[in-house]
Coordinates of C-alpha atoms in Angstrom, one line a residue:
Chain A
X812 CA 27.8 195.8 157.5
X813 CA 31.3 196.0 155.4
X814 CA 32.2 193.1 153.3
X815 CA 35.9 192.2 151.9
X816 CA 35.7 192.8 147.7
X817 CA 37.9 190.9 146.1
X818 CA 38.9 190.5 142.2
X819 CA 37.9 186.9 140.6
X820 CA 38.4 188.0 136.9
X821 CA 40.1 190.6 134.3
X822 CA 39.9 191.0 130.7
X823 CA 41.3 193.6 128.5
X824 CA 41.9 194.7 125.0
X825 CA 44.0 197.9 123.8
X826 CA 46.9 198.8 121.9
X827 CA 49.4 196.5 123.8
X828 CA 47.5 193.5 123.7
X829 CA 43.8 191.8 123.1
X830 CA 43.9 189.9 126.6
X831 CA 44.6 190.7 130.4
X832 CA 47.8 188.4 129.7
X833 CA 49.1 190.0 126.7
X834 CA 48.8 193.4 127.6
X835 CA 50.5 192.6 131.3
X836 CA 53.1 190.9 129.8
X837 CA 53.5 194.2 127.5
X838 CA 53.8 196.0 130.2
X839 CA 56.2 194.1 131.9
X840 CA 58.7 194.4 128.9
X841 CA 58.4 198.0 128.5
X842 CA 56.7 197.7 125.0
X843 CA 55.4 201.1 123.9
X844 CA 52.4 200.5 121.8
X845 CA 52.2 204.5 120.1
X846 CA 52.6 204.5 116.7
X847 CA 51.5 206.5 113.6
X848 CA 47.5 206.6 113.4
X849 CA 45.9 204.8 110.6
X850 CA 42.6 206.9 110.3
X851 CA 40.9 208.5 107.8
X852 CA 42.4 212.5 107.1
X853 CA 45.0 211.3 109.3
X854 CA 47.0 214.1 107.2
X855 CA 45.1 217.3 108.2
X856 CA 45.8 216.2 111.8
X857 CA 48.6 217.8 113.4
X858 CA 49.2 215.7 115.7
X859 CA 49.6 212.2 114.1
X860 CA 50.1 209.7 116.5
X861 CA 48.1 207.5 119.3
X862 CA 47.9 203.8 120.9
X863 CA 45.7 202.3 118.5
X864 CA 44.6 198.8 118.0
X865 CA 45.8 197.3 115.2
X866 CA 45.2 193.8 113.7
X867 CA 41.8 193.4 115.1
X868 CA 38.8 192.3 112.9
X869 CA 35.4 192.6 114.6
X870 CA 34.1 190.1 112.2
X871 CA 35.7 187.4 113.9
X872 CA 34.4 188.6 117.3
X873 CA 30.7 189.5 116.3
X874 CA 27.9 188.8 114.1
X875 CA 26.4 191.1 111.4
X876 CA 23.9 192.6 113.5
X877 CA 25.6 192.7 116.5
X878 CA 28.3 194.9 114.3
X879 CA 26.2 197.2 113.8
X880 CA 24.8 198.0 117.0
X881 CA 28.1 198.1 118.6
X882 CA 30.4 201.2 118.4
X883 CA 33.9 200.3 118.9
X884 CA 33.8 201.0 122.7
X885 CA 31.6 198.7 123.2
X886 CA 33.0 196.3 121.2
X887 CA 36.5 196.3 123.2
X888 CA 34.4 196.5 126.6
X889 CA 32.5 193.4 125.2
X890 CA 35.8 191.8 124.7
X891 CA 37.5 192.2 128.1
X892 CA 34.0 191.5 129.8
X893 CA 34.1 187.8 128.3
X894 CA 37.5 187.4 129.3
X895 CA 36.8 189.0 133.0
X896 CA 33.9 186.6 133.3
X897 CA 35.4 183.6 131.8
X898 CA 38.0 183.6 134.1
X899 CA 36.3 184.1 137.2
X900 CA 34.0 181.1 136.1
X901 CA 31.0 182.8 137.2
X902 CA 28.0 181.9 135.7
X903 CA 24.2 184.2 136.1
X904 CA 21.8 182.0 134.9
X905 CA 20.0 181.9 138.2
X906 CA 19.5 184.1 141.1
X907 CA 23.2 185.7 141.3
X908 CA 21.8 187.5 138.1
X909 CA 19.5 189.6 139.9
X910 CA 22.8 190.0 142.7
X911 CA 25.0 191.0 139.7
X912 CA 25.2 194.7 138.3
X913 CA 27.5 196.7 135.8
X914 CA 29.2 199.9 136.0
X915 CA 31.6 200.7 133.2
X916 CA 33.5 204.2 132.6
X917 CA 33.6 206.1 130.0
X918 CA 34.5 209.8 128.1
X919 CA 33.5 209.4 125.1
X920 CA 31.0 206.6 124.4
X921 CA 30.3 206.4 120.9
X922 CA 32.1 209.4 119.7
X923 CA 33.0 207.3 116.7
X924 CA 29.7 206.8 115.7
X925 CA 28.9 210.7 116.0
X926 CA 32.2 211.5 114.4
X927 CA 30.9 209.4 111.3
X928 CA 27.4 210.0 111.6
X929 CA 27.8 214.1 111.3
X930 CA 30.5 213.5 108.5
X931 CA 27.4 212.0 107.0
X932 CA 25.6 214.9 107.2
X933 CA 27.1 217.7 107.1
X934 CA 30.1 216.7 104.8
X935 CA 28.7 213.9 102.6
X936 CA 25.4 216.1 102.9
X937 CA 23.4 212.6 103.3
X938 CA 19.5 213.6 104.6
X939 CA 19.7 209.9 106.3
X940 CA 21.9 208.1 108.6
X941 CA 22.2 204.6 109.6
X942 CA 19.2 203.9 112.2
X943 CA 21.5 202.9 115.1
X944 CA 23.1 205.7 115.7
X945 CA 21.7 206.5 118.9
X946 CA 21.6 203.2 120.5
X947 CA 25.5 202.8 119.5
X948 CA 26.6 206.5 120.3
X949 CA 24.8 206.8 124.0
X950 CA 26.8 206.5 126.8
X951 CA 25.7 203.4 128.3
X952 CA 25.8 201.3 125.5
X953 CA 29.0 199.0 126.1
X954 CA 27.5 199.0 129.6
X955 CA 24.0 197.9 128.8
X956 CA 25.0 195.4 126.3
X957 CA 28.0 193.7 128.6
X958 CA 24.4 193.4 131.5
X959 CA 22.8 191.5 128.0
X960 CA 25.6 189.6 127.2
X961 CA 25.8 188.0 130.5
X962 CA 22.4 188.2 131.9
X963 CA 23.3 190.2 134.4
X964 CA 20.1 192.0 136.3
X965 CA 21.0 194.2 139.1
X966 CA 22.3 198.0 138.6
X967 CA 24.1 199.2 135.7
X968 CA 25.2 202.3 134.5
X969 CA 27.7 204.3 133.3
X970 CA 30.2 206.9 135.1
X971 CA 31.5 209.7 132.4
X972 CA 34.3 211.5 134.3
X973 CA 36.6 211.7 131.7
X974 CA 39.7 210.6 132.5
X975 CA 38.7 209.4 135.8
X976 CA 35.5 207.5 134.4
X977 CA 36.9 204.1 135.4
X978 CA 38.4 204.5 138.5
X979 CA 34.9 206.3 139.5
X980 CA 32.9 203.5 137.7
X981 CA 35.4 200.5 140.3
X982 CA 35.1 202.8 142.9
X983 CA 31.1 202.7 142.6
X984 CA 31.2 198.9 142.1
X985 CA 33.5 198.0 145.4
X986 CA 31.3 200.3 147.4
X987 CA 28.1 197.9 145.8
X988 CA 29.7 195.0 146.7
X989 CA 31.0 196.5 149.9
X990 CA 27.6 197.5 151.1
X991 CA 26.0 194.3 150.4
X992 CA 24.0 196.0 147.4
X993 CA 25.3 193.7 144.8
X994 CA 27.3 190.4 145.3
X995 CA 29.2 190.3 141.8
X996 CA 30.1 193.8 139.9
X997 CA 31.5 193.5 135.9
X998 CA 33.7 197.0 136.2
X999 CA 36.0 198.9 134.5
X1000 CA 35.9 201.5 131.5
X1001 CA 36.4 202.0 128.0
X1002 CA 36.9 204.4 125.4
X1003 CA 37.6 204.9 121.5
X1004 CA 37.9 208.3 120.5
X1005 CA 41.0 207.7 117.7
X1006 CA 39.0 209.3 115.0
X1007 CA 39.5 212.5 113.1
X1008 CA 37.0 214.8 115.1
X1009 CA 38.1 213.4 118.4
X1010 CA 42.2 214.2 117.6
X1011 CA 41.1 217.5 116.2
X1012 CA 39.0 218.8 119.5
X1013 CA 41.5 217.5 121.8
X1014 CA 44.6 219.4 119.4
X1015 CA 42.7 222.4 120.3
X1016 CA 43.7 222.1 124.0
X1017 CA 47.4 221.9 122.8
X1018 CA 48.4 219.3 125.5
X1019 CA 48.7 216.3 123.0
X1020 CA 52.4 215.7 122.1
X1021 CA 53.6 215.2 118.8
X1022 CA 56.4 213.0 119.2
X1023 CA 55.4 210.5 122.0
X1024 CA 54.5 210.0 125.8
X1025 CA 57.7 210.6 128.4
X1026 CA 56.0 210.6 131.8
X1027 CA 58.6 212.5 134.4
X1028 CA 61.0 212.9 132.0
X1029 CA 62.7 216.5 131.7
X1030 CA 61.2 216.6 127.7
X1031 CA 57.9 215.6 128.4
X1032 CA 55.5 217.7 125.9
X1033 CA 52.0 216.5 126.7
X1034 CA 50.2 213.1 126.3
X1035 CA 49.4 210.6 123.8
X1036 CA 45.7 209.0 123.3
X1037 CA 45.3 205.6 123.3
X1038 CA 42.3 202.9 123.0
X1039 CA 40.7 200.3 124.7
X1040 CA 39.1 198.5 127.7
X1041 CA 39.5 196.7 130.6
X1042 CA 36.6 194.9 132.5
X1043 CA 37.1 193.1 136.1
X1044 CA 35.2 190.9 138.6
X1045 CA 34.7 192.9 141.4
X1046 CA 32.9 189.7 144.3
X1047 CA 31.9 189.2 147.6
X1048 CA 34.9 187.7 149.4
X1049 CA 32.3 185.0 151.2
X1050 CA 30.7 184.0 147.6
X1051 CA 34.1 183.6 145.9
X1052 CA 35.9 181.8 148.7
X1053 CA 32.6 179.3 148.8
X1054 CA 32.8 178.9 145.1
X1055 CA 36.6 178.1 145.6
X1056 CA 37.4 181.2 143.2
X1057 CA 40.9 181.8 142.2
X1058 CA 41.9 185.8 143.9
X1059 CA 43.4 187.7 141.9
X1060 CA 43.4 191.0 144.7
X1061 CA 41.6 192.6 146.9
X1062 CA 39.8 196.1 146.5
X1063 CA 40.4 197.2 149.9
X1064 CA 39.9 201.3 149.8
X1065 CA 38.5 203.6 147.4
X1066 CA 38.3 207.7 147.7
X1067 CA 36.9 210.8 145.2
X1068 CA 37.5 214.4 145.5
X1069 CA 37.1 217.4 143.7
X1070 CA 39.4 220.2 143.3
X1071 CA 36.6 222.9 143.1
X1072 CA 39.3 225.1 141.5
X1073 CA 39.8 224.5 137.4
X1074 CA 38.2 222.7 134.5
X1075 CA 41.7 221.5 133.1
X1076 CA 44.7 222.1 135.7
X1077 CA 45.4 219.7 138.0
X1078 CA 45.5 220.4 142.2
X1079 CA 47.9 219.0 144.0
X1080 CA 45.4 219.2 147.4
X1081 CA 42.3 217.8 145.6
X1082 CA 44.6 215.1 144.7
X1083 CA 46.5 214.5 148.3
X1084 CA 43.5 214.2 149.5
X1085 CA 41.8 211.5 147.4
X1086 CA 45.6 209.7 147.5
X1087 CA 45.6 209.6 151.6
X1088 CA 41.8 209.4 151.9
X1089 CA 41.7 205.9 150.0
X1090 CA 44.5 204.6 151.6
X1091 CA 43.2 205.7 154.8
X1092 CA 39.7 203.9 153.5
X1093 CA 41.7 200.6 152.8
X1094 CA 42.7 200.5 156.6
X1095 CA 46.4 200.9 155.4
X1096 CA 49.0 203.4 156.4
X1097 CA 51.3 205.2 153.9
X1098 CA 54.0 203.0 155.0
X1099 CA 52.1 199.8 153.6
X1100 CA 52.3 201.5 150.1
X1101 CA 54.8 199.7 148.2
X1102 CA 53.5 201.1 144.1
X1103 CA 51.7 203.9 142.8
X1104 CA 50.3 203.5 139.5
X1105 CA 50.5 207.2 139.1
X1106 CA 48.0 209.2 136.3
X1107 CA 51.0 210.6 135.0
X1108 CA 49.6 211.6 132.0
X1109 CA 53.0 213.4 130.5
X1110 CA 52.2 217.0 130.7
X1111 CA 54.3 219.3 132.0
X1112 CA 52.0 220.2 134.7
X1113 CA 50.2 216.8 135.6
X1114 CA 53.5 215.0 136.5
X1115 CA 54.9 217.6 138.9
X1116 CA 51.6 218.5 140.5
X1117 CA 51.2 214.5 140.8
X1118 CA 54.5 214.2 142.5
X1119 CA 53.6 217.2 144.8
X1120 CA 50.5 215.6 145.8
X1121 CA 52.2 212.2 146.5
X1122 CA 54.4 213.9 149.2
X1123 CA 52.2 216.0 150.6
X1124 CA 49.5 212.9 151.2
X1125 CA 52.2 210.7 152.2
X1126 CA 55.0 212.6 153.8
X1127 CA 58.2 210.7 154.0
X1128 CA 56.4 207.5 153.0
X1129 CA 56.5 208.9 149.8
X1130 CA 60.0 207.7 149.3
X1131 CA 59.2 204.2 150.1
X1132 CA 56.4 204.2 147.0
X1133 CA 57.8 202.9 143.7
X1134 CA 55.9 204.6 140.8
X1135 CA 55.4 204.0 137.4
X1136 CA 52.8 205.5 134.5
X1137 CA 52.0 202.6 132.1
X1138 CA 50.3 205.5 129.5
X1139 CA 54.1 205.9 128.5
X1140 CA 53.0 202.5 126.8
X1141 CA 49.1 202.1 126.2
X1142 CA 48.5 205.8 126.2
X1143 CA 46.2 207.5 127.7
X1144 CA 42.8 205.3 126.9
X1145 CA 40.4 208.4 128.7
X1146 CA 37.4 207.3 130.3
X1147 CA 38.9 203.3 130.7
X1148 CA 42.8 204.2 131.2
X1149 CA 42.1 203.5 135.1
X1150 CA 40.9 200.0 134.2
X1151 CA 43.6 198.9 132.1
X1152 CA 45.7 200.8 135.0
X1153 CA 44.1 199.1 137.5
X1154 CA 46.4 195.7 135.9
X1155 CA 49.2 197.0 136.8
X1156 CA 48.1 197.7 140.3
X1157 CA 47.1 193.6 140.8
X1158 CA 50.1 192.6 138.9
X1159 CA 52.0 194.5 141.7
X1160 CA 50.5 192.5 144.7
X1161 CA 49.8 189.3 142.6
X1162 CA 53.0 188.9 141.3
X1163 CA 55.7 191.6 142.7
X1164 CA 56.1 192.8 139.2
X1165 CA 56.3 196.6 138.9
X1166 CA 55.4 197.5 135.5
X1167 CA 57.8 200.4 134.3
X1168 CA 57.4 204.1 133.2
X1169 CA 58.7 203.8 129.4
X1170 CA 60.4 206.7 127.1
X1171 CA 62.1 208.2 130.4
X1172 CA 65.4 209.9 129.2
X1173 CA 66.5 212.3 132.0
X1174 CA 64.5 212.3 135.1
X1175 CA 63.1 215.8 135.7
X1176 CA 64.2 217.1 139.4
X1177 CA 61.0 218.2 140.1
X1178 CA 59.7 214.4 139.9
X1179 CA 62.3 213.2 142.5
X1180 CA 60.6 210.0 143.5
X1181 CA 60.9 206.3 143.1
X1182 CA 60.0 206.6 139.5
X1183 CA 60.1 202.5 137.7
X1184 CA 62.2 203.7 134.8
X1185 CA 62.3 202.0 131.6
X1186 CA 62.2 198.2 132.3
X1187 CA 59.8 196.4 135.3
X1188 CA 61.3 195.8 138.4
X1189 CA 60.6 192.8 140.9
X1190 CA 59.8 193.4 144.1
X1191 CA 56.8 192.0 146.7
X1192 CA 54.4 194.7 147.6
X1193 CA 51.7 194.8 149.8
X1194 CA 49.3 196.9 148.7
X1195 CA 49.2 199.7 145.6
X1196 CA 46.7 202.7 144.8
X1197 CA 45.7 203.9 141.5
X1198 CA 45.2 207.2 140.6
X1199 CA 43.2 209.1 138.1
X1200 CA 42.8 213.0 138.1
X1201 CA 40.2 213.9 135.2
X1202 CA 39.5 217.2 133.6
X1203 CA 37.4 219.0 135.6
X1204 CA 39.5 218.4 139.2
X1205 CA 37.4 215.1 139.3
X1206 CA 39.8 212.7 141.6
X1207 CA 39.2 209.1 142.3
X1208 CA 42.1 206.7 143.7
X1209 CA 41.6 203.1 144.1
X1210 CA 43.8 200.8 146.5
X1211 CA 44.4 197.1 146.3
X1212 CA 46.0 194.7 148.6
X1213 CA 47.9 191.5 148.0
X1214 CA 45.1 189.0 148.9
X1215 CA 45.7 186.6 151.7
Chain B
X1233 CA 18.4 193.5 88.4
X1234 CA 14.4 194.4 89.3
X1235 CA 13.0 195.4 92.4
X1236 CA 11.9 192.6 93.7
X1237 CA 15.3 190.9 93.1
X1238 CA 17.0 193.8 94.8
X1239 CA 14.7 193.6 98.3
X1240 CA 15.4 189.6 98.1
X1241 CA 19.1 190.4 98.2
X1242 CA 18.9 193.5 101.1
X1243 CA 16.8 191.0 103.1
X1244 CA 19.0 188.1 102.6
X1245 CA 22.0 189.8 103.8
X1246 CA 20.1 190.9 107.1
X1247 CA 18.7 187.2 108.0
X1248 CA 21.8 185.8 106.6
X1249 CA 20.5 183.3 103.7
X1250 CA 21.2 183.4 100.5
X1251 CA 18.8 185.4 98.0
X1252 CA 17.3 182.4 96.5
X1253 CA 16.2 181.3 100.0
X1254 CA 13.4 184.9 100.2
X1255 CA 10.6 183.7 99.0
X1256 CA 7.8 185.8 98.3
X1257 CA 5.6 184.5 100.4
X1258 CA 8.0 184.9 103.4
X1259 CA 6.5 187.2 106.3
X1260 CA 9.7 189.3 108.2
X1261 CA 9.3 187.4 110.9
X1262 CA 9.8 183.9 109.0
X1263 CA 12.7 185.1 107.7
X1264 CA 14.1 185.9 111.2
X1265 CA 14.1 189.7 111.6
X1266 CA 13.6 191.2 114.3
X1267 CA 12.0 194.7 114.9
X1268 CA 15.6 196.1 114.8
X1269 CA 15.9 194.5 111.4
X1270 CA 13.3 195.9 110.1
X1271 CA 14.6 199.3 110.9
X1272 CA 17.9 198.8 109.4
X1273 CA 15.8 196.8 106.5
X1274 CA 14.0 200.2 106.2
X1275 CA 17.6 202.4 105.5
X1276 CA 19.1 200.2 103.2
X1277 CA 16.1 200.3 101.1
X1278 CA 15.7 203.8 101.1
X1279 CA 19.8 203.8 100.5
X1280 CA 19.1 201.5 97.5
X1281 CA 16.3 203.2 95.5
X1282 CA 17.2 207.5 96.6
X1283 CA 13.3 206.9 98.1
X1284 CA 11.7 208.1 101.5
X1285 CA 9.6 204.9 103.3
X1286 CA 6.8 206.3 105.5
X1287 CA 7.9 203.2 107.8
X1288 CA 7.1 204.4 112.0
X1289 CA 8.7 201.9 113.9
X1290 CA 6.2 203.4 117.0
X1291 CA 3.5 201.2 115.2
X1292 CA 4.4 199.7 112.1
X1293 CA 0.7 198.2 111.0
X1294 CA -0.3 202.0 111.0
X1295 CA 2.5 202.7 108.6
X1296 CA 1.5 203.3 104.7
X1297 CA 3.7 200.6 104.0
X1298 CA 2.9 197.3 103.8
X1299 CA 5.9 194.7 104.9
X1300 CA 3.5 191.6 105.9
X1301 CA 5.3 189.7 103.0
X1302 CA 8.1 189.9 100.7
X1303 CA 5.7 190.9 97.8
X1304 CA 4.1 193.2 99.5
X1305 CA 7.2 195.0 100.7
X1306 CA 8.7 195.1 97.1
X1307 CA 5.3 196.0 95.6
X1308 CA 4.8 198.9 98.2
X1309 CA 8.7 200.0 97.2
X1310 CA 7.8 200.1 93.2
X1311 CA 4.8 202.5 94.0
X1312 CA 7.0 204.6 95.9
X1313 CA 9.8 204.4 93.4
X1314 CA 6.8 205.7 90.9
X1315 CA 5.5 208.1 93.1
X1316 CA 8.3 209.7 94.2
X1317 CA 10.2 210.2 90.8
X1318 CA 9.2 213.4 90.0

């Protein structure tokens, strides 16, 4: 028994904006949210910029105590969960609770919380540390505490594939709702790893750029981190249309692969074949395809073994496929970039609004497709897929559909 | 500022009164803390006054620390203060 999965809410909160609105309507005027970091050391860094949020005071989104259980992470998945929920205008007080779960992505969980707690010890040489460490650095906390926040009883867990975390995590919760396991699924991912320890590991990998993120272009010269969460209302297509729920999409196909090949370089075939096997799961054909929001991550060899993929999934229908990457303008927010992705993807069949690929200077030849350069671009689509390629040759691609 | 004046103002700030609202005849529980406040209750006292509190949050009546009042918790933290000067 397959049910239609449709999408009754979003929320999100990162470095372009601190709702679903605001950081769409970033998007859509090409704002590029990567700036200079403002973190402590930020000096012994050699690489010294990211997409971080700025302006935001958790005091005026949580209490005392709630602060200090909360790592950031789960404080901005917190954030876009109320907002997902709100407006879907679900409520679990009675027995959709037990019929609603939560899956959430993420990298890093509270690798703030480590980063500070270790500094404690082993710089600061403090013998004690505060005593929630361990409930605000494990894995599952921002998913654990969104299931409290909202009463929400049936499963929940957390999906750590790096960079793929939340397209894995979306992926799990349309198959739940899919299968009839679950009727209502609060999804996405989230990450916050914009702290001294976290830029220093990831400078050891040399793929971080120093000067900014330039997806396909000819000077691209790695990526940029950013911050964040998104958080979406993944529902039973017969429970929302009997509520008289607003649609925003529909989650119509979802696919995973691994590479079996390398723990960092990207493969073009593990890729093609998560790209055609999702659209193939969505009942589409490549034809149907009218955006990619690629993972285009802005290393050298991501965005040409991305490209690669794309044609040899889709053949010639690869010509037909607008694509953009929006981490030229939130950066690459890890284990929940796919969520905050993912708005792109419903803006495109919502509204026909492609979001753009920022920073682009000159086209490199080897990414000869319909890249969105620069500024959005209107046009209707009918359906988009999302891609994510993590570390590890971990590939999950999600496709939506304009609902009708 | 004494002891006792100190422990009003740490448990103040967690159950969000005002120091002069602690009495010292206040359980925990009266003032609104939960277990989970009791642990963090538990670091910033030990923060405060360089001291170890054998505190076991497995079963805090077995603990060698008495927190069933105010006065009792800031009478058990003077001992230790005492004891664990040397």
């Amino acid at each position: 028994m397959s049910r239609r999965v449709v999408i009754t809410g979003q929320g999100a909160f990162c470095a372009l904006g601190q709702s679903a609105d605001s950081v769409v309507g970033a998007m859509m005027n090409g704002e590029c949210a990567i700036d200079r970091l403002e973190i402590p050391d930020v000096d012994r860094l050699s690489v010294q910029i990211g997409a971080q949020i700025k302006g935001y005071d958790p005091t005026a989104m949580f209490s005392r105590s709630e602060i200090a259980l909360y790592d950031p992470f789960t404080q901005y998945a917190l954030i876009a969960a109320q907002e997902a929920v709100a407006q879907s205008g679900l409520d679990f007080s009675d027995q959709l609770a037990l019929q609603t779960g939560v899956v959430l992505g993420s990298a890093g969980g509270g690798l703030q919380t480590q980063d500070q707690s270790y500094k404690a010890v082993y710089e600061d040489g403090k013998n004690r540390v505060h005593p929630f460490v361990v409930p605000r650095l494990m894995m599952n906390a921002a998913s654990s505490h969104v299931s409290m926040a909202h009463g929400a009883k049936g499963p929940c867990f957390t999906v750590a594939t790096a960079c793929a975390s939340s397209n894995h995590a979306m992926g799990q919760a349309f198959q739940m709702v899919r299968s009839g396991m679950a009727k209502v699924m609060l999804t996405g991912g989230s990450d916050s790893m914009l702290c001294f320890g976290g830029i220093k590991a990831w400078e050891g990998l040399r793929v971080l750029s120093p000067d900014g993120c330039r997806p396909f272009c000819l000077s691209r010269n790695g990526m940029v981190q950013g911050e964040g969460a998104a958080v979406f209302v993944f529902e039973d297509y017969e429970h929302a249309a009997a509520r008289g729920a607003n649609i925003l999409a529909e989650v119509a196909g979802f696919s995973m692969t691994a590479d079996a090949a390398d723990i960092v370089v990207p493969n073009e075939e593990g890729a093609a074949r998560a790209m055609a096997a999702s659209v193939n799961d969505a009942g589409l054909t490549a034809d149907q395809i009218g955006y990619v929001n690629a993972h285009g991550t802005a290393t050298a060899v991501n965005d040409k073994t991305e490209v690669a993929a794309l044609r040899s999934a889709f053949g010639a229908a690869a010509n037909g496929m607008a694509v953009s990457s929006t981490k030229s303008m939130h950066g690459h927010i890890m284990g929940g970039t796919g969520a905050v992705e993912l708005l792109s993807c419903i803006a495109a069949v919502k509204d026909g609004i492609l979001a753009p690929t920022v920073n682009v200077q000159d086209l490199d030849p080897a990414c000869d497709l319909d890249i969105v350069m620069n500024s959005a671009r209107e046009t209707k689509v009918d359906a988009a897929i999302s891609n994510a390629f993590a570390f590890g040759g971990l590939n999950a691609v999600i496709t939506l559909k304009r609902f009708q | 500022m004494s002891v006792s004046d100190k422990i009003k103002e740490i448990l103040a700030e967690q159950a969000l009164l005002t120091p002069g609202d602690v009495t010292d005849d206040a359980s925990l529980l009266d003032l609104g803390i939960d277990s989970l406040g009791v642990v963090e209750v538990i670091f910033a006292i030990e923060e405060e006054f360089s001291i170890s509190v054998p505190f076991n949050a497995n079963d805090p009546a077995a603990s060698d620390f008495d927190i069933s009042s105010v006065q009792a918790i800031s009478n058990a933290v003077g001992q230790l203060i005492t004891q664990q000067a040397s």
